[in-house]
JSON list of C-alpha atoms in Angstrom, two decimals:
[
{"chain": "A", "resi": 1, "resn": "MET", "atom": "CA", "xyz": [71.30, 83.61, 72.87]},
{"chain": "A", "resi": 2, "resn": "ALA", "atom": "CA", "xyz": [72.82, 87.00, 73.70]},
{"chain": "A", "resi": 3, "resn": "ASP", "atom": "CA", "xyz": [75.73, 88.16, 71.62]},
{"chain": "A", "resi": 4, "resn": "ARG", "atom": "CA", "xyz": [79.22, 87.85, 73.05]},
{"chain": "A", "resi": 5, "resn": "GLY", "atom": "CA", "xyz": [79.57, 91.57, 73.88]},
{"chain": "A", "resi": 6, "resn": "GLU", "atom": "CA", "xyz": [76.29, 91.61, 75.79]},
{"chain": "A", "resi": 7, "resn": "ARG", "atom": "CA", "xyz": [77.26, 88.55, 77.84]},
{"chain": "A", "resi": 8, "resn": "PHE", "atom": "CA", "xyz": [80.59, 90.17, 78.69]},
{"chain": "A", "resi": 9, "resn": "ALA", "atom": "CA", "xyz": [78.82, 93.37, 79.82]},
{"chain": "A", "resi": 10, "resn": "ASP", "atom": "CA", "xyz": [76.67, 91.33, 82.20]},
{"chain": "A", "resi": 11, "resn": "LEU", "atom": "CA", "xyz": [79.83, 89.95, 83.81]},
{"chain": "A", "resi": 12, "resn": "TYR", "atom": "CA", "xyz": [81.68, 93.26, 83.67]},
{"chain": "A", "resi": 13, "resn": "ASN", "atom": "CA", "xyz": [79.04, 95.36, 85.45]},
{"chain": "A", "resi": 14, "resn": "PRO", "atom": "CA", "xyz": [79.63, 93.94, 88.95]},
{"chain": "A", "resi": 15, "resn": "VAL", "atom": "CA", "xyz": [83.39, 94.53, 88.66]},
{"chain": "A", "resi": 16, "resn": "HIS", "atom": "CA", "xyz": [83.03, 98.28, 89.20]},
{"chain": "A", "resi": 17, "resn": "HIS", "atom": "CA", "xyz": [80.46, 97.95, 91.99]},
{"chain": "A", "resi": 18, "resn": "PRO", "atom": "CA", "xyz": [81.74, 99.64, 95.20]},
{"chain": "A", "resi": 19, "resn": "PHE", "atom": "CA", "xyz": [81.18, 96.52, 97.32]},
{"chain": "A", "resi": 20, "resn": "PHE", "atom": "CA", "xyz": [83.17, 94.33, 94.94]},
{"chain": "A", "resi": 21, "resn": "LEU", "atom": "CA", "xyz": [86.05, 96.80, 94.79]},
{"chain": "A", "resi": 22, "resn": "ALA", "atom": "CA", "xyz": [86.07, 97.32, 98.58]},
{"chain": "A", "resi": 23, "resn": "THR", "atom": "CA", "xyz": [86.10, 93.57, 99.20]},
{"chain": "A", "resi": 24, "resn": "ALA", "atom": "CA", "xyz": [88.97, 93.10, 96.74]},
{"chain": "A", "resi": 25, "resn": "PHE", "atom": "CA", "xyz": [90.95, 95.94, 98.33]},
{"chain": "A", "resi": 26, "resn": "GLU", "atom": "CA", "xyz": [90.43, 94.50, 101.83]},
{"chain": "A", "resi": 27, "resn": "GLN", "atom": "CA", "xyz": [91.72, 91.12, 100.67]},
{"chain": "A", "resi": 28, "resn": "VAL", "atom": "CA", "xyz": [94.77, 92.69, 99.05]},
{"chain": "A", "resi": 29, "resn": "ALA", "atom": "CA", "xyz": [95.43, 94.85, 102.12]},
{"chain": "A", "resi": 30, "resn": "ARG", "atom": "CA", "xyz": [95.44, 91.74, 104.36]},
{"chain": "A", "resi": 31, "resn": "ASN", "atom": "CA", "xyz": [97.83, 89.93, 102.06]},
{"chain": "A", "resi": 32, "resn": "THR", "atom": "CA", "xyz": [101.54, 89.94, 102.98]},
{"chain": "A", "resi": 33, "resn": "GLY", "atom": "CA", "xyz": [102.27, 91.38, 99.55]},
{"chain": "A", "resi": 34, "resn": "SER", "atom": "CA", "xyz": [100.40, 94.53, 100.57]},
{"chain": "A", "resi": 35, "resn": "ARG", "atom": "CA", "xyz": [103.64, 95.81, 102.08]},
{"chain": "A", "resi": 36, "resn": "THR", "atom": "CA", "xyz": [105.12, 95.98, 98.59]},
{"chain": "A", "resi": 37, "resn": "ALA", "atom": "CA", "xyz": [104.42, 99.14, 96.62]},
{"chain": "A", "resi": 38, "resn": "GLY", "atom": "CA", "xyz": [102.54, 98.84, 93.36]},
{"chain": "A", "resi": 39, "resn": "ILE", "atom": "CA", "xyz": [103.47, 100.38, 90.04]},
{"chain": "A", "resi": 40, "resn": "ASP", "atom": "CA", "xyz": [102.20, 103.73, 91.39]},
{"chain": "A", "resi": 41, "resn": "GLY", "atom": "CA", "xyz": [104.68, 103.53, 94.28]},
{"chain": "A", "resi": 42, "resn": "LEU", "atom": "CA", "xyz": [101.96, 103.12, 96.91]},
{"chain": "A", "resi": 43, "resn": "THR", "atom": "CA", "xyz": [101.35, 100.31, 99.35]},
{"chain": "A", "resi": 44, "resn": "ALA", "atom": "CA", "xyz": [97.81, 99.48, 100.47]},
{"chain": "A", "resi": 45, "resn": "ARG", "atom": "CA", "xyz": [98.53, 101.34, 103.71]},
{"chain": "A", "resi": 46, "resn": "ALA", "atom": "CA", "xyz": [99.76, 104.42, 101.83]},
{"chain": "A", "resi": 47, "resn": "VAL", "atom": "CA", "xyz": [96.59, 104.43, 99.73]},
{"chain": "A", "resi": 48, "resn": "GLY", "atom": "CA", "xyz": [94.56, 104.63, 102.93]},
{"chain": "A", "resi": 49, "resn": "GLU", "atom": "CA", "xyz": [96.76, 107.31, 104.48]},
{"chain": "A", "resi": 50, "resn": "GLN", "atom": "CA", "xyz": [97.52, 109.50, 101.46]},
{"chain": "A", "resi": 51, "resn": "ILE", "atom": "CA", "xyz": [94.51, 109.19, 99.17]},
{"chain": "A", "resi": 52, "resn": "GLY", "atom": "CA", "xyz": [91.79, 107.45, 101.11]},
{"chain": "A", "resi": 53, "resn": "VAL", "atom": "CA", "xyz": [90.53, 104.03, 100.13]},
{"chain": "A", "resi": 54, "resn": "GLY", "atom": "CA", "xyz": [87.11, 105.36, 99.09]},
{"chain": "A", "resi": 55, "resn": "VAL", "atom": "CA", "xyz": [88.58, 107.99, 96.79]},
{"chain": "A", "resi": 56, "resn": "PHE", "atom": "CA", "xyz": [91.06, 105.50, 95.34]},
{"chain": "A", "resi": 57, "resn": "LEU", "atom": "CA", "xyz": [88.36, 102.92, 94.64]},
{"chain": "A", "resi": 58, "resn": "ALA", "atom": "CA", "xyz": [85.98, 105.54, 93.22]},
{"chain": "A", "resi": 59, "resn": "GLY", "atom": "CA", "xyz": [88.69, 106.45, 90.70]},
{"chain": "A", "resi": 60, "resn": "ILE", "atom": "CA", "xyz": [89.13, 102.83, 89.71]},
{"chain": "A", "resi": 61, "resn": "ALA", "atom": "CA", "xyz": [85.35, 102.36, 89.40]},
{"chain": "A", "resi": 62, "resn": "HIS", "atom": "CA", "xyz": [85.12, 105.44, 87.20]},
{"chain": "A", "resi": 63, "resn": "ASP", "atom": "CA", "xyz": [87.91, 104.23, 84.93]},
{"chain": "A", "resi": 64, "resn": "LEU", "atom": "CA", "xyz": [86.30, 100.78, 84.69]},
{"chain": "A", "resi": 65, "resn": "ARG", "atom": "CA", "xyz": [82.89, 102.26, 83.77]},
{"chain": "A", "resi": 66, "resn": "GLU", "atom": "CA", "xyz": [84.44, 104.55, 81.17]},
{"chain": "A", "resi": 67, "resn": "GLY", "atom": "CA", "xyz": [86.62, 101.80, 79.73]},
{"chain": "A", "resi": 68, "resn": "THR", "atom": "CA", "xyz": [89.80, 103.74, 80.46]},
{"chain": "A", "resi": 69, "resn": "TYR", "atom": "CA", "xyz": [91.20, 101.49, 83.22]},
{"chain": "A", "resi": 70, "resn": "LEU", "atom": "CA", "xyz": [94.56, 100.10, 82.20]},
{"chain": "A", "resi": 71, "resn": "PRO", "atom": "CA", "xyz": [95.77, 97.21, 84.36]},
{"chain": "A", "resi": 72, "resn": "VAL", "atom": "CA", "xyz": [99.53, 96.96, 84.59]},
{"chain": "A", "resi": 73, "resn": "ARG", "atom": "CA", "xyz": [101.28, 93.65, 84.78]},
{"chain": "A", "resi": 74, "resn": "CYS", "atom": "CA", "xyz": [105.00, 93.38, 85.40]},
{"chain": "A", "resi": 75, "resn": "VAL", "atom": "CA", "xyz": [106.65, 90.33, 83.96]},
{"chain": "A", "resi": 76, "resn": "SER", "atom": "CA", "xyz": [110.29, 89.64, 84.66]},
{"chain": "A", "resi": 77, "resn": "GLY", "atom": "CA", "xyz": [112.13, 87.77, 82.04]}
]
């Protein structure tokens, strides 16, 4: 049996694949919440207009591969 870290890597690899990221972005962009800006102040539409979806997703993929991606979660209390 593979060690725990190796099994996680097998699951983690597809996460930074361009197709996976593009599909996720498309789903988010179609969601009604896409009109709300994220922590970076950008809506899905603004990402497309100001940065470019491909550039934006390439940056996320890079950060995921390098282990530097930091997801942000806002919790109101």
